[in-house]
PDB file of C-alpha atoms in Angstrom:
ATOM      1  CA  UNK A  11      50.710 -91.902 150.341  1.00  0.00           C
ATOM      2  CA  UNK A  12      53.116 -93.742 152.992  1.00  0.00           C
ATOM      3  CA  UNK A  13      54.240 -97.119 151.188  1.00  0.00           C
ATOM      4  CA  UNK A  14      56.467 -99.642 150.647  1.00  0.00           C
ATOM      5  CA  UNK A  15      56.620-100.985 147.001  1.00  0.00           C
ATOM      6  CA  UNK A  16      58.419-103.869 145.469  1.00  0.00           C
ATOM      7  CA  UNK A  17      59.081-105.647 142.433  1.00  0.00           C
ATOM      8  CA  UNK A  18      58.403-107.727 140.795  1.00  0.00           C
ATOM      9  CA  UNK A  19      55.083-109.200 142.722  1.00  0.00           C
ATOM     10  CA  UNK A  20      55.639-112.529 140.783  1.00  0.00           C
ATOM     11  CA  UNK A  21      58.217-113.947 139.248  1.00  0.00           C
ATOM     12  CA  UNK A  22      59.172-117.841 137.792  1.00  0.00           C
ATOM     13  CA  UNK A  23      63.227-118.044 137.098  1.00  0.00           C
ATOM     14  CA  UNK A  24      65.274-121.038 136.584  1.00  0.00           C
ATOM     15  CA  UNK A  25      67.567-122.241 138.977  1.00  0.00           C
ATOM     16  CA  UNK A  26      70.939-120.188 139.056  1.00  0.00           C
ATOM     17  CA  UNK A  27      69.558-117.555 137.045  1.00  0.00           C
ATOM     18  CA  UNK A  28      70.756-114.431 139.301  1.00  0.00           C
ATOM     19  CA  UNK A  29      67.619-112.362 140.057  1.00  0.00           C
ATOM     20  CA  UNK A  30      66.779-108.967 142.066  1.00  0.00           C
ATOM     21  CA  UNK A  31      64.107-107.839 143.714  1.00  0.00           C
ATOM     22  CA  UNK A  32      63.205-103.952 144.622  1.00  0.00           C
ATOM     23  CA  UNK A  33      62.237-102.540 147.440  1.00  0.00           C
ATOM     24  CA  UNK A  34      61.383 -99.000 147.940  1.00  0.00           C
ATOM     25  CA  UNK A  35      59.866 -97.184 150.765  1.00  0.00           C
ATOM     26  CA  UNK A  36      59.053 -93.322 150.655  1.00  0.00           C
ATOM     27  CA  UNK A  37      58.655 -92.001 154.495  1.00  0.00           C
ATOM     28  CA  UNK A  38      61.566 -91.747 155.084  1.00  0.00           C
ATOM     29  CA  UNK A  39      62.351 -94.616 157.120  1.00  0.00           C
ATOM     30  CA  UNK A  40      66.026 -96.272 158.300  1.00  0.00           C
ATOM     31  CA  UNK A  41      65.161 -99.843 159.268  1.00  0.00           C
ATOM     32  CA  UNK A  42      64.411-102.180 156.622  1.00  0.00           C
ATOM     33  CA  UNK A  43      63.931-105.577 156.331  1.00  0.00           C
ATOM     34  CA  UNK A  44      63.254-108.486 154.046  1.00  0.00           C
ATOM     35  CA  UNK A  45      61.148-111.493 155.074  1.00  0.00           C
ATOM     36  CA  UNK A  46      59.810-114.884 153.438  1.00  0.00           C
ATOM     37  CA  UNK A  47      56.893-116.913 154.042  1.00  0.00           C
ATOM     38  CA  UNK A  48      56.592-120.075 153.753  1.00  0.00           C
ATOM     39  CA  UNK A  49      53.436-122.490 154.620  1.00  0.00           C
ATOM     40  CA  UNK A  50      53.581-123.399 158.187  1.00  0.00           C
ATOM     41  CA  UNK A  51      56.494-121.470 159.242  1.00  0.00           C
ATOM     42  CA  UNK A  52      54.829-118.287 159.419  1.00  0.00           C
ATOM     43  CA  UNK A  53      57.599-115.302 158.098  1.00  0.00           C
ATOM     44  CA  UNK A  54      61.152-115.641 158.715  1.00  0.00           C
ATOM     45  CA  UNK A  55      63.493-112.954 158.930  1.00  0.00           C
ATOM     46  CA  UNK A  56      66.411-112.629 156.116  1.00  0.00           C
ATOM     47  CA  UNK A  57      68.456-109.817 156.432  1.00  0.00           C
ATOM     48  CA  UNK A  58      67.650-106.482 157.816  1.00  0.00           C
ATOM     49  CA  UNK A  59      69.091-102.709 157.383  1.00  0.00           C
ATOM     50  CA  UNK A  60      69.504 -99.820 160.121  1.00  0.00           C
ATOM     51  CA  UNK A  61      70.825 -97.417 157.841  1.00  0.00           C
ATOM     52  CA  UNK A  62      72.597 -96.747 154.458  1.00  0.00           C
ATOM     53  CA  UNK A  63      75.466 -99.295 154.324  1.00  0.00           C
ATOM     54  CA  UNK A  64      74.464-100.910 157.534  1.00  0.00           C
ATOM     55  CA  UNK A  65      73.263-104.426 157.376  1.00  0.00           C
ATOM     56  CA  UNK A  66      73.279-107.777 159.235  1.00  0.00           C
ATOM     57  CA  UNK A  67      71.988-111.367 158.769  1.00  0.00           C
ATOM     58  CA  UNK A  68      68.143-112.634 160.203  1.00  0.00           C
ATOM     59  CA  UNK A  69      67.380-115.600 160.620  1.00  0.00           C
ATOM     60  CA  UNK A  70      67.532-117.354 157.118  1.00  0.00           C
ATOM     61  CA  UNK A  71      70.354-115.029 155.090  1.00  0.00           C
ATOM     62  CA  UNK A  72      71.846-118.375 153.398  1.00  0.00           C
ATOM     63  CA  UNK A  73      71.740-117.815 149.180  1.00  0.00           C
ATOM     64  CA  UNK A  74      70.762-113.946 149.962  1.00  0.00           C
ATOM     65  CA  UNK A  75      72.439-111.248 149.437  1.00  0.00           C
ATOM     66  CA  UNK A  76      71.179-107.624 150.038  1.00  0.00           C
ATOM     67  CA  UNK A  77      72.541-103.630 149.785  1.00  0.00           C
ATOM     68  CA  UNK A  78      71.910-100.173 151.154  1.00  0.00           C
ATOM     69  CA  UNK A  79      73.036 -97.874 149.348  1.00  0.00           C
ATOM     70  CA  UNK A  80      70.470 -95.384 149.452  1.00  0.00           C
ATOM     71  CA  UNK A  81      68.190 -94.927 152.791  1.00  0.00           C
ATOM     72  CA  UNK A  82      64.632 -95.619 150.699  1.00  0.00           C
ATOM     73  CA  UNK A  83      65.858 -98.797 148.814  1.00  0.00           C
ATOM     74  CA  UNK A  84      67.137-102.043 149.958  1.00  0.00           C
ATOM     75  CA  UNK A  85      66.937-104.953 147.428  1.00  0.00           C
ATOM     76  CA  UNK A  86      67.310-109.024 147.531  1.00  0.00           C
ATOM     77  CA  UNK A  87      69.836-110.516 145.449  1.00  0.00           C
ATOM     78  CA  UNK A  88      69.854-114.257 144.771  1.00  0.00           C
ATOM     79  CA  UNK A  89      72.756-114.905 143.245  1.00  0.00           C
ATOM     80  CA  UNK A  90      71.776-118.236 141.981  1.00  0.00           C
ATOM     81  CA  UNK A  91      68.534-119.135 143.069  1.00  0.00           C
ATOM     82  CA  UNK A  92      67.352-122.935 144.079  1.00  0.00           C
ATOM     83  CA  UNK A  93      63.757-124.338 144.106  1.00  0.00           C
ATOM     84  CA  UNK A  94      64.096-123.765 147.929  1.00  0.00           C
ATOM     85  CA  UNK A  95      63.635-120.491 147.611  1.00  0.00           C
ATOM     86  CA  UNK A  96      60.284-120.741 146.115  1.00  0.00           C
ATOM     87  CA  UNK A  97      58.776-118.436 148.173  1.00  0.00           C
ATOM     88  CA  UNK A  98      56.584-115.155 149.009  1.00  0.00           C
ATOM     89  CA  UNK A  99      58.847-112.341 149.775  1.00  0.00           C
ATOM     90  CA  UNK A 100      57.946-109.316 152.314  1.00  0.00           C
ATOM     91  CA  UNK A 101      60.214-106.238 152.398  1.00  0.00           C
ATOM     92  CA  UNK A 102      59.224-104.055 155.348  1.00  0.00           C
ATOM     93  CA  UNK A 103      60.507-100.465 157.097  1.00  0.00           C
ATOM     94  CA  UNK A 104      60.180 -98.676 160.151  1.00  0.00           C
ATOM     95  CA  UNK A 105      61.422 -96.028 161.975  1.00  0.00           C
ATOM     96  CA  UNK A 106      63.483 -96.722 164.474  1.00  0.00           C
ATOM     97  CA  UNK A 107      61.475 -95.868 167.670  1.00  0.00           C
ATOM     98  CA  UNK A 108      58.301 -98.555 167.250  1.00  0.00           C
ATOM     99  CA  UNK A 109      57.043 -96.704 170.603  1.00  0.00           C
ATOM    100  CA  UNK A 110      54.581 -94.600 167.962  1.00  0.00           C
ATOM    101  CA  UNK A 111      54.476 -96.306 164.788  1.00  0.00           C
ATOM    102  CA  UNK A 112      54.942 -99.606 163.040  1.00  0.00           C
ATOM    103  CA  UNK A 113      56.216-102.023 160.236  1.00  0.00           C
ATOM    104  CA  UNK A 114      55.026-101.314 157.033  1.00  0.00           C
ATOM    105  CA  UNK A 115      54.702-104.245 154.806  1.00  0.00           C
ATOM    106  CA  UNK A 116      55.191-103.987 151.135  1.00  0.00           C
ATOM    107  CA  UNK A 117      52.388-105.951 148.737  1.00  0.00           C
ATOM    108  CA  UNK A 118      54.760-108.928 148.661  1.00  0.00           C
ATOM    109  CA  UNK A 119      56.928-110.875 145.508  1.00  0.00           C
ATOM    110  CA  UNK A 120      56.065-114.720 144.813  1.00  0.00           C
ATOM    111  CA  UNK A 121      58.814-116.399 143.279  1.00  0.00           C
ATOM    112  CA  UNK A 122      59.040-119.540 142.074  1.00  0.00           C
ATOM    113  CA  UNK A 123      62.241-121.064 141.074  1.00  0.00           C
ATOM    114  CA  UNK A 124      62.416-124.279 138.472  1.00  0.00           C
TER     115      UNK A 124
ATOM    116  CA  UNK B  15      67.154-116.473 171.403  1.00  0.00           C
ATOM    117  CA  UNK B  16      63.300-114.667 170.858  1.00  0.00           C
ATOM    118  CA  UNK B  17      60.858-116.957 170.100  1.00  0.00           C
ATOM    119  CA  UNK B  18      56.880-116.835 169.296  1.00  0.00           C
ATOM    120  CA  UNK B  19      54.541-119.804 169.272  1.00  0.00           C
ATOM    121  CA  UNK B  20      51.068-119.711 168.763  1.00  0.00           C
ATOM    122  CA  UNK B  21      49.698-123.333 168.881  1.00  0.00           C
ATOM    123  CA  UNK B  22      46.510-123.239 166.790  1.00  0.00           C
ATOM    124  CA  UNK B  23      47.363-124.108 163.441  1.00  0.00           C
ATOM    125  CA  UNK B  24      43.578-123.547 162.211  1.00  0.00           C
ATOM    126  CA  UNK B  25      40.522-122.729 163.619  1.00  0.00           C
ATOM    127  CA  UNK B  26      36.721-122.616 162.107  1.00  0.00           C
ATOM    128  CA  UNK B  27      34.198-121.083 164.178  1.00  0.00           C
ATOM    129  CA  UNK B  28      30.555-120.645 162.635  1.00  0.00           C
ATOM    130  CA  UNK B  29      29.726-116.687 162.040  1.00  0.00           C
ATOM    131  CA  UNK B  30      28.895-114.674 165.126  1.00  0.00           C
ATOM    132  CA  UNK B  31      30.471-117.233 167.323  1.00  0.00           C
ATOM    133  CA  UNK B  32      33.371-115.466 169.548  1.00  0.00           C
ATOM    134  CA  UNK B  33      37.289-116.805 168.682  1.00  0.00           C
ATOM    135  CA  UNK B  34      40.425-116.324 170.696  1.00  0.00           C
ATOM    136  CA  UNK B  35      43.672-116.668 169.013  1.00  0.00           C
ATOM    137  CA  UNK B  36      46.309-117.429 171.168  1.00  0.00           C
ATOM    138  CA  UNK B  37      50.261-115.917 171.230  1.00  0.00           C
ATOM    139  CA  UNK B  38      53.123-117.190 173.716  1.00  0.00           C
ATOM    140  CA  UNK B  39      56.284-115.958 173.920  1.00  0.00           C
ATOM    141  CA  UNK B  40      59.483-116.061 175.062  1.00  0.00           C
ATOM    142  CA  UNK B  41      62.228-113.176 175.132  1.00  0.00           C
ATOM    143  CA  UNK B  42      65.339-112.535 177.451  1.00  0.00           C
ATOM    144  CA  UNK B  43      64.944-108.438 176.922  1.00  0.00           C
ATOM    145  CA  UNK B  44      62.633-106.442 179.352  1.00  0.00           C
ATOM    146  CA  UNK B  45      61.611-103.896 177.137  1.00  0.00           C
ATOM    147  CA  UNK B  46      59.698-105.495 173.779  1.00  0.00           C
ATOM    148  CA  UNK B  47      56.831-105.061 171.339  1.00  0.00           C
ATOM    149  CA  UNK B  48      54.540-107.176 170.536  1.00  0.00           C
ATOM    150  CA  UNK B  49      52.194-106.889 167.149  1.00  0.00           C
ATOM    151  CA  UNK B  50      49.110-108.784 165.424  1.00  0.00           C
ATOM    152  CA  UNK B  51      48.995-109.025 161.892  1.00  0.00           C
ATOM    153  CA  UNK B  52      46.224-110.030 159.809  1.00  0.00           C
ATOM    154  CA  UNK B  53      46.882-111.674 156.145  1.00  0.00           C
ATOM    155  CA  UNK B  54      43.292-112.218 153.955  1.00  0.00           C
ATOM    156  CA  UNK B  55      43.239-114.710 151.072  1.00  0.00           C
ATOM    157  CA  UNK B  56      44.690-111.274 148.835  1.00  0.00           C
ATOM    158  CA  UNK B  57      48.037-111.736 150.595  1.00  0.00           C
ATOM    159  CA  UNK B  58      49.103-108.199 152.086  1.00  0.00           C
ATOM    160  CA  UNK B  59      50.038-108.290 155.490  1.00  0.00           C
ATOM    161  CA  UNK B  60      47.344-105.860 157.760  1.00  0.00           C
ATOM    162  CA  UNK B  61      48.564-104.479 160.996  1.00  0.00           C
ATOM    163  CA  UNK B  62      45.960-104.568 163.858  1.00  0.00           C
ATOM    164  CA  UNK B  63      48.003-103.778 166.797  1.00  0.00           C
ATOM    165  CA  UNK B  64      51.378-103.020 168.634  1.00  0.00           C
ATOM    166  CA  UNK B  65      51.974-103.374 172.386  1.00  0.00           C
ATOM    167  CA  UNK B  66      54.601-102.031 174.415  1.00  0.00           C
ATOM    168  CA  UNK B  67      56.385-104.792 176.994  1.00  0.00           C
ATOM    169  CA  UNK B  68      55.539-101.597 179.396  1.00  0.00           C
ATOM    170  CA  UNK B  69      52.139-101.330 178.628  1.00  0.00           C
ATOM    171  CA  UNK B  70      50.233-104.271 180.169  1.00  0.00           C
ATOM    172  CA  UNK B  71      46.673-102.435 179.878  1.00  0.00           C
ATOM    173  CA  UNK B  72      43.940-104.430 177.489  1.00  0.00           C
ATOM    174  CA  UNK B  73      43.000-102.963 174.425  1.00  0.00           C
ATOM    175  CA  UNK B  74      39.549-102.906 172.709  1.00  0.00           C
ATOM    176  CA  UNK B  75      38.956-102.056 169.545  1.00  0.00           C
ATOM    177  CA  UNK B  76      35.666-102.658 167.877  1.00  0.00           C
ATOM    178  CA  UNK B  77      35.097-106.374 167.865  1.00  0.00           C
ATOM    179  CA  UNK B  78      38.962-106.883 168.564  1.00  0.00           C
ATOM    180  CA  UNK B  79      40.291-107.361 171.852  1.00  0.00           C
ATOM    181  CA  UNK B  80      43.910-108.204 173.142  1.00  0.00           C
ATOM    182  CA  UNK B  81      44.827-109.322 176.228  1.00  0.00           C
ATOM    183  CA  UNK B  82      48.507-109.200 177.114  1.00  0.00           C
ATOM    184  CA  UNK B  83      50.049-110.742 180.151  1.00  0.00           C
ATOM    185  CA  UNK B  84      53.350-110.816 181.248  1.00  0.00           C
ATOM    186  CA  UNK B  85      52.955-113.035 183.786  1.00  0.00           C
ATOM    187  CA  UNK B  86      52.420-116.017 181.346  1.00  0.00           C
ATOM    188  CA  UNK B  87      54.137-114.532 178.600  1.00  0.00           C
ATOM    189  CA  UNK B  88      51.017-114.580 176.075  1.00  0.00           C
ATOM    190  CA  UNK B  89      49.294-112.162 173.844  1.00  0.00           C
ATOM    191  CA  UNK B  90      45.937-113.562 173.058  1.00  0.00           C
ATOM    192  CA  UNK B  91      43.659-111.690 170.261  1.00  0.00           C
ATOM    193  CA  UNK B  92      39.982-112.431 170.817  1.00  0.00           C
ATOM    194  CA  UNK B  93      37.468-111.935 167.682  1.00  0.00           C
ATOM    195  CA  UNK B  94      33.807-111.373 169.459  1.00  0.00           C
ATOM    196  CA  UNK B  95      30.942-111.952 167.144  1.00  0.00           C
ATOM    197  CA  UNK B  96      33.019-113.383 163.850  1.00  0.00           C
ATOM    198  CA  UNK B  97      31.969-112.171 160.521  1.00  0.00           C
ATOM    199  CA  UNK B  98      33.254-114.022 157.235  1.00  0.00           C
ATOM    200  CA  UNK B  99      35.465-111.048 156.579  1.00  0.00           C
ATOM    201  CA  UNK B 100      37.471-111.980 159.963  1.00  0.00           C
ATOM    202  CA  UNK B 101      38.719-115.404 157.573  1.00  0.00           C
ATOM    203  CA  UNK B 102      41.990-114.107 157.057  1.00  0.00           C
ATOM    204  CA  UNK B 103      45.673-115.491 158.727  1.00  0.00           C
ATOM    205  CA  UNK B 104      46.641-114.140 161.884  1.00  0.00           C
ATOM    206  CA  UNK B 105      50.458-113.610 163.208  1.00  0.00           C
ATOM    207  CA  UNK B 106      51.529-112.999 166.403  1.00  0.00           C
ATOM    208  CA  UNK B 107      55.246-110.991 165.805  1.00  0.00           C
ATOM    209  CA  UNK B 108      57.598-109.725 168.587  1.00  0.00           C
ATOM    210  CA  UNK B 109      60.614-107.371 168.142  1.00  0.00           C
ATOM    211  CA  UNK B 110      63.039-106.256 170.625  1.00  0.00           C
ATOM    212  CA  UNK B 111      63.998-102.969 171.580  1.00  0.00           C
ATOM    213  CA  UNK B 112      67.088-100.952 170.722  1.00  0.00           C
ATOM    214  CA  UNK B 113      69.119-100.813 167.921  1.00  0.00           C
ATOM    215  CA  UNK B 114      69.112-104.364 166.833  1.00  0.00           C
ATOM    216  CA  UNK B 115      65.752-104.709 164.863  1.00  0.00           C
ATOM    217  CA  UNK B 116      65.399-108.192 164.822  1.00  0.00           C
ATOM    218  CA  UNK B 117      61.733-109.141 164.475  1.00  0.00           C
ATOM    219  CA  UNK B 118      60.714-113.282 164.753  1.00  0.00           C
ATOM    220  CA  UNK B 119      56.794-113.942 163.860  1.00  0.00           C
ATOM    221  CA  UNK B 120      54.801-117.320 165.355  1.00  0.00           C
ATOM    222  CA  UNK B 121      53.785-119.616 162.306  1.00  0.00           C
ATOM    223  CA  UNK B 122      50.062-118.389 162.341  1.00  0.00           C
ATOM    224  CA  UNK B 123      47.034-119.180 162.548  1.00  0.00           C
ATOM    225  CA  UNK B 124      44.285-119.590 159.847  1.00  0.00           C
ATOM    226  CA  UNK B 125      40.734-118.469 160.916  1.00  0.00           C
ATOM    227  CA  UNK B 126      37.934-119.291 158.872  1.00  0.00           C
ATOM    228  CA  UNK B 127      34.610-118.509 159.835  1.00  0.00           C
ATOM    229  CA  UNK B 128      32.061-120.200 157.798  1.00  0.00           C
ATOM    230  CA  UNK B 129      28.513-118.299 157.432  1.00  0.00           C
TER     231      UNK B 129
END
């Protein structure tokens, strides 16, 4: 089954406890991204990936950090997470022609930082 | 600078009343996709539809209709005959084309149908 998994799907830290979150997808894909949500402002892109070892910033990268080494995973580093991160994290990938397919959305991680 | 608004913050309709969630946007490239994503109460974002920038046709599908116009830059999604089920979040999301994947999503808009 086509999917994008990550983990954990919750999680309650401490401010500047350094945390990770995994992302895996298994089709195959080379674009990945990572999003947050956040009430009102809909999902916000943080970084994204076009292949193993190449990444750039989205819209919101501040206090992220994020790695390709291998084309099915790409996981979220917070190096020392603040409450303003709270949040409900998306990781997503796609191929890179959207002419025939889409985004796939993995389940979603809620953190909450103290 | 891409950028997606969709103005309705919430909307209630009563059940089997007809809804139209509206989607404006605003993008310098020519060639563009446009998507609809649905997110129920369980959290997991649903896909419902892609359109190509190319592609101006209307699409129907079941009680889900989209009506994309370039002209005025909007992507409306219209819900005919709302069930409860149909309570969910709705995003409006547009990407660009080529290489650079970047992806910007309007702020949504909660639906709730009430039976």
């Amino acid at each position: 089954e086509a999917q994008v998994t990550q983990n954990p799907r919750y999680l309650i830290t401490v401010t500047g406890k350094k945390l990770t979150v995994t992302c895996s997808q298994n089709m195959n894909h080379e674009y990945m991204s990572w999003y947050r949500q956040d009430p009102g402002l809909g999902l916000r892109q943080i970084y994204y990936s076009m292949n193993v070892e190449v990444t750039d910033k989205g819209d919101v990268p501040e206090g992220y950090k994020v790695s390709r080494k291998e084309k099915r995973n790409f996981p979220l580093i917070l190096e020392s997470p603040s409450p303003n991160q709270t949040s409900l994290y998306f990781c997503a990938s796609s191929p890179p022609d959207l002419g025939t397919d889409t985004q796939y959305f993995g389940p979603g991680t809620r953190l909450t930082v103290l | 600078a891409q950028k997606v608004t969709q103005a309705q913050t919430e909307i209630s309709v009563v059940e089997k009343e007809d809804v139209t969630l509206d989607c404006v946007y605003e993008t310098r490239d020519t060639t563009y996709y446009l998507f609809w994503y649905k997110q129920p109460p369980s959290g997991e974002l649903v896909f419902l539809i892609r359109r190509n920038s190319f592609d101006e046709q209307n699409e129907i599908s079941g009680r889900y209709s989209w009506n994309f116009q370039k002209s005025t830059s909007s992507f409306n999604f219209t819900i005919t005959a709302s069930q409860v089920v149909d309570s969910a979040v709705y995003f409006c999301a547009l990407r660009n084309s080529g290489g650079y994947q970047k992806v910007t999503f309007g702020t949504g808009t909660k639906l709730q149908v009430i039976p």
